[in-house]
């Protein structure tokens, strides 16, 4: 059984109250998770805004290297993550092990690699003398909410590009399937994600 607590790199905003997370196959308590509220979200946003000042200035190569480290750590912990996903979400272990966890690693690796080859695009119209162009710049704090059916798969699919392009994140995983998000926090910390760059809030959205 897992109990959630505050981490440095992936700051889990703690609430005064906790709620239970259930194993849907056995209908018994699988983990305790914080029951976050508006104040917790506000603290998470402030931490993300503060971290954005330095994270947005980190070089693309450094961010890519960090995301690749996260991908490696997901692969090294694949069996544990698959077991947690199966117990927490109720899907077959073979499915979590062959789809969800490999895709979570791929999400980080894909955006780490594509980041290094992205360039600004410009198009010239000779007749009008107009140049159209686009730039890619970090914009701030990304708020992401993810569902219960593909917990770590879809969390990483939103988290990885936001981090790759220099944004910080406040994330809320589904209140029904939060365990792999918790485990991911440990891996982000182990990979060296700076404090406040990723902030997790747990519990019901209406709170």
Short mmCIF file of C-alpha atoms in Angstrom, two decimals:
data_model
loop_
_atom_site.label_atom_id
_atom_site.label_comp_id
_atom_site.label_asym_id
_atom_site.label_seq_id
_atom_site.Cartn_x
_atom_site.Cartn_y
_atom_site.Cartn_z
CA UNK A 1 0.00 0.00 0.00
CA UNK A 2 1.28 3.45 -0.92
CA UNK A 3 1.09 6.60 1.17
CA UNK A 4 1.65 9.95 -0.55
CA UNK A 5 4.06 12.53 0.82
CA UNK A 6 5.87 15.66 -0.33
CA UNK A 7 8.84 15.33 -2.68
CA UNK A 8 11.36 17.99 -3.64
CA UNK A 9 11.42 17.78 -7.42
CA UNK A 10 7.87 16.69 -8.13
CA UNK A 11 6.12 18.58 -5.39
CA UNK A 12 3.03 16.75 -4.23
CA UNK A 13 0.79 19.35 -2.64
CA UNK A 14 -0.42 17.82 0.59
CA UNK A 15 -3.90 18.34 1.98
CA UNK A 16 -5.06 17.92 5.55
CA UNK A 17 -7.35 15.06 4.62
CA UNK A 18 -6.70 11.87 2.73
CA UNK A 19 -9.01 9.65 0.76
CA UNK A 20 -8.77 6.03 -0.21
CA UNK A 21 -7.82 4.68 -3.63
CA UNK A 22 -9.38 1.27 -4.32
CA UNK A 23 -8.29 -1.78 -6.23
CA UNK A 24 -11.28 -2.19 -8.58
CA UNK A 25 -10.79 -5.94 -8.95
CA UNK A 26 -10.86 -6.69 -5.22
CA UNK A 27 -12.71 -3.57 -3.96
CA UNK A 28 -10.19 -2.99 -1.22
CA UNK A 29 -7.95 -0.08 -0.33
CA UNK A 30 -4.88 0.11 -2.54
CA UNK A 31 -3.41 3.47 -1.47
CA UNK A 32 -4.06 6.63 0.50
CA UNK A 33 -4.05 9.83 -1.52
CA UNK A 34 -4.35 13.49 -0.47
CA UNK A 35 -7.74 15.14 -0.83
CA UNK A 36 -6.41 18.40 -2.27
CA UNK A 37 -8.33 21.66 -2.32
CA UNK A 38 -8.14 25.09 -3.92
CA UNK A 39 -5.38 26.25 -1.59
CA UNK A 40 -3.23 23.28 -2.59
CA UNK A 41 -3.71 24.12 -6.26
CA UNK A 42 -2.78 27.76 -5.65
CA UNK A 43 0.42 26.72 -3.88
CA UNK A 44 1.25 24.38 -6.75
CA UNK A 45 0.76 27.18 -9.28
CA UNK A 46 2.99 29.54 -7.32
CA UNK A 47 5.72 26.89 -7.14
CA UNK A 48 5.42 26.29 -10.88
CA UNK A 49 5.57 30.01 -11.66
CA UNK A 50 8.70 30.41 -9.57
CA UNK A 51 10.39 27.40 -11.20
CA UNK A 52 9.44 28.66 -14.68
CA UNK A 53 11.86 31.57 -14.35
CA UNK A 54 14.87 29.26 -14.49
CA UNK A 55 13.42 26.20 -16.25
CA UNK A 56 12.36 28.23 -19.29
CA UNK A 57 15.96 29.38 -19.71
CA UNK A 58 17.38 25.85 -19.62
CA UNK A 59 18.88 24.84 -22.97
CA UNK A 60 16.97 22.49 -25.25
CA UNK A 61 19.81 19.96 -25.09
CA UNK A 62 19.72 19.94 -21.28
CA UNK A 63 15.96 19.49 -21.20
CA UNK A 64 16.21 16.72 -23.77
CA UNK A 65 18.88 14.93 -21.76
CA UNK A 66 16.73 15.10 -18.64
CA UNK A 67 13.66 13.75 -20.44
CA UNK A 68 15.72 10.90 -21.86
CA UNK A 69 16.84 10.06 -18.31
CA UNK A 70 13.19 9.88 -17.26
CA UNK A 71 12.49 7.51 -20.16
CA UNK A 72 15.33 5.23 -19.08
CA UNK A 73 14.09 5.20 -15.49
CA UNK A 74 10.58 4.29 -16.61
CA UNK A 75 12.04 1.35 -18.55
CA UNK A 76 14.16 0.27 -15.59
CA UNK A 77 11.06 0.32 -13.37
CA UNK A 78 8.69 -1.04 -15.99
CA UNK A 79 7.54 -4.15 -14.11
CA UNK A 80 6.77 -2.25 -10.92
CA UNK A 81 4.89 0.44 -12.88
CA UNK A 82 2.92 -2.21 -14.79
CA UNK A 83 1.96 -3.95 -11.56
CA UNK A 84 0.87 -0.66 -9.99
CA UNK A 85 -1.16 0.25 -13.06
CA UNK A 86 -2.84 -3.15 -13.14
CA UNK A 87 -3.75 -3.07 -9.45
CA UNK A 88 -4.88 0.55 -9.46
CA UNK A 89 -6.78 0.64 -12.74
CA UNK A 90 -7.91 -2.96 -13.10
CA UNK A 91 -6.45 -3.67 -16.53
CA UNK A 92 -4.61 -6.94 -17.25
CA UNK A 93 -0.96 -6.93 -16.29
CA UNK A 94 0.09 -7.98 -19.79
CA UNK A 95 -1.67 -4.94 -21.24
CA UNK A 96 -0.02 -2.48 -18.87
CA UNK A 97 3.32 -4.15 -19.49
CA UNK A 98 3.09 -4.12 -23.29
CA UNK A 99 1.21 -0.87 -23.96
CA UNK A 100 0.93 1.63 -21.12
CA UNK A 101 4.43 1.56 -19.66
CA UNK A 102 6.40 1.32 -22.94
CA UNK A 103 4.34 4.20 -24.32
CA UNK A 104 5.05 6.30 -21.21
CA UNK A 105 8.78 5.90 -21.83
CA UNK A 106 8.30 6.58 -25.54
CA UNK A 107 6.43 9.81 -24.79
CA UNK A 108 9.43 11.25 -22.95
CA UNK A 109 11.93 9.95 -25.49
CA UNK A 110 9.93 11.16 -28.50
CA UNK A 111 9.61 14.75 -27.30
CA UNK A 112 13.20 14.80 -26.06
CA UNK A 113 14.39 13.84 -29.53
CA UNK A 114 11.99 15.96 -31.59
CA UNK A 115 12.85 19.01 -29.50
CA UNK A 116 16.43 18.93 -30.72
CA UNK A 117 15.41 19.02 -34.37
CA UNK A 118 12.55 21.50 -34.25
CA UNK A 119 13.28 24.78 -35.98
CA UNK A 120 11.30 27.95 -36.48
CA UNK A 121 9.37 27.94 -39.74
CA UNK A 122 9.12 30.85 -42.17
CA UNK A 123 7.33 31.16 -45.51
CA UNK A 124 8.02 33.95 -47.99
CA UNK A 125 5.42 35.30 -50.41
CA UNK A 126 7.47 37.08 -53.14
CA UNK A 127 4.46 38.75 -54.74
CA UNK A 128 3.34 40.56 -51.60
CA UNK A 129 6.75 40.78 -49.99
CA UNK A 130 5.35 39.22 -46.82
CA UNK A 131 7.17 36.75 -44.60
CA UNK A 132 5.07 34.48 -42.40
CA UNK A 133 6.89 32.86 -39.51
CA UNK A 134 6.27 31.02 -36.29
CA UNK A 135 8.37 30.72 -33.17
CA UNK A 136 8.33 28.21 -30.33
CA UNK A 137 8.81 29.66 -26.88
CA UNK A 138 7.92 28.59 -23.33
CA UNK A 139 4.72 30.33 -22.23
CA UNK A 140 4.43 29.51 -18.52
CA UNK A 141 2.56 27.04 -16.35
CA UNK A 142 0.61 24.25 -18.05
CA UNK A 143 -2.35 22.83 -16.16
CA UNK A 144 -3.04 19.24 -17.17
CA UNK A 145 -5.84 16.89 -16.09
CA UNK A 146 -5.72 13.23 -17.06
CA UNK A 147 -8.32 10.44 -17.03
CA UNK A 148 -8.52 7.03 -15.40
CA UNK A 149 -8.35 4.71 -18.42
CA UNK A 150 -4.71 5.23 -19.44
CA UNK A 151 -3.26 6.86 -16.32
CA UNK A 152 0.51 7.06 -16.87
CA UNK A 153 0.23 6.79 -20.68
CA UNK A 154 -1.85 9.98 -21.01
CA UNK A 155 -0.17 11.80 -18.12
CA UNK A 156 3.22 11.48 -19.79
CA UNK A 157 1.74 12.33 -23.19
CA UNK A 158 0.81 15.76 -21.81
CA UNK A 159 3.66 16.16 -19.35
CA UNK A 160 6.57 15.38 -21.68
CA UNK A 161 5.91 18.04 -24.37
CA UNK A 162 5.17 20.71 -21.78
CA UNK A 163 8.50 20.06 -20.07
CA UNK A 164 10.40 19.60 -23.31
CA UNK A 165 9.48 23.06 -24.53
CA UNK A 166 10.38 24.82 -21.29
CA UNK A 167 7.06 25.04 -19.48
CA UNK A 168 6.36 24.04 -15.90
CA UNK A 169 3.36 21.92 -14.92
CA UNK A 170 0.58 21.52 -12.41
CA UNK A 171 -0.96 18.10 -12.99
CA UNK A 172 -4.05 16.42 -11.59
CA UNK A 173 -4.32 12.69 -12.28
CA UNK A 174 -7.67 10.98 -11.97
CA UNK A 175 -8.78 10.53 -8.38
CA UNK A 176 -9.45 6.88 -9.25
CA UNK A 177 -5.99 6.07 -10.64
CA UNK A 178 -3.25 8.13 -9.01
CA UNK A 179 -0.69 5.53 -7.96
CA UNK A 180 1.53 5.55 -11.06
CA UNK A 181 1.50 9.37 -11.02
CA UNK A 182 2.91 9.12 -7.51
CA UNK A 183 5.58 6.66 -8.63
CA UNK A 184 6.43 8.90 -11.58
CA UNK A 185 7.17 11.70 -9.11
CA UNK A 186 9.92 9.57 -7.60
CA UNK A 187 11.38 8.91 -11.04
CA UNK A 188 11.28 12.59 -11.98
CA UNK A 189 13.12 13.42 -8.80
CA UNK A 190 15.67 10.68 -9.43
CA UNK A 191 16.20 11.99 -12.97
CA UNK A 192 17.02 15.44 -11.59
CA UNK A 193 13.91 17.46 -12.42
CA UNK A 194 14.33 20.76 -10.52
CA UNK A 195 12.10 21.64 -7.61
CA UNK A 196 8.72 23.09 -8.63
CA UNK A 197 8.95 22.18 -12.32
CA UNK A 198 6.32 19.44 -11.89
CA UNK A 199 3.61 19.76 -9.25
CA UNK A 200 0.98 17.08 -8.60
CA UNK A 201 -2.34 17.67 -6.94
CA UNK A 202 -4.56 14.73 -6.06
CA UNK A 203 -8.22 14.23 -5.30
CA UNK A 204 -11.58 15.32 -6.66
CA UNK A 205 -11.73 18.13 -9.18
CA UNK A 206 -14.64 19.95 -7.53
CA UNK A 207 -12.48 20.54 -4.46
#
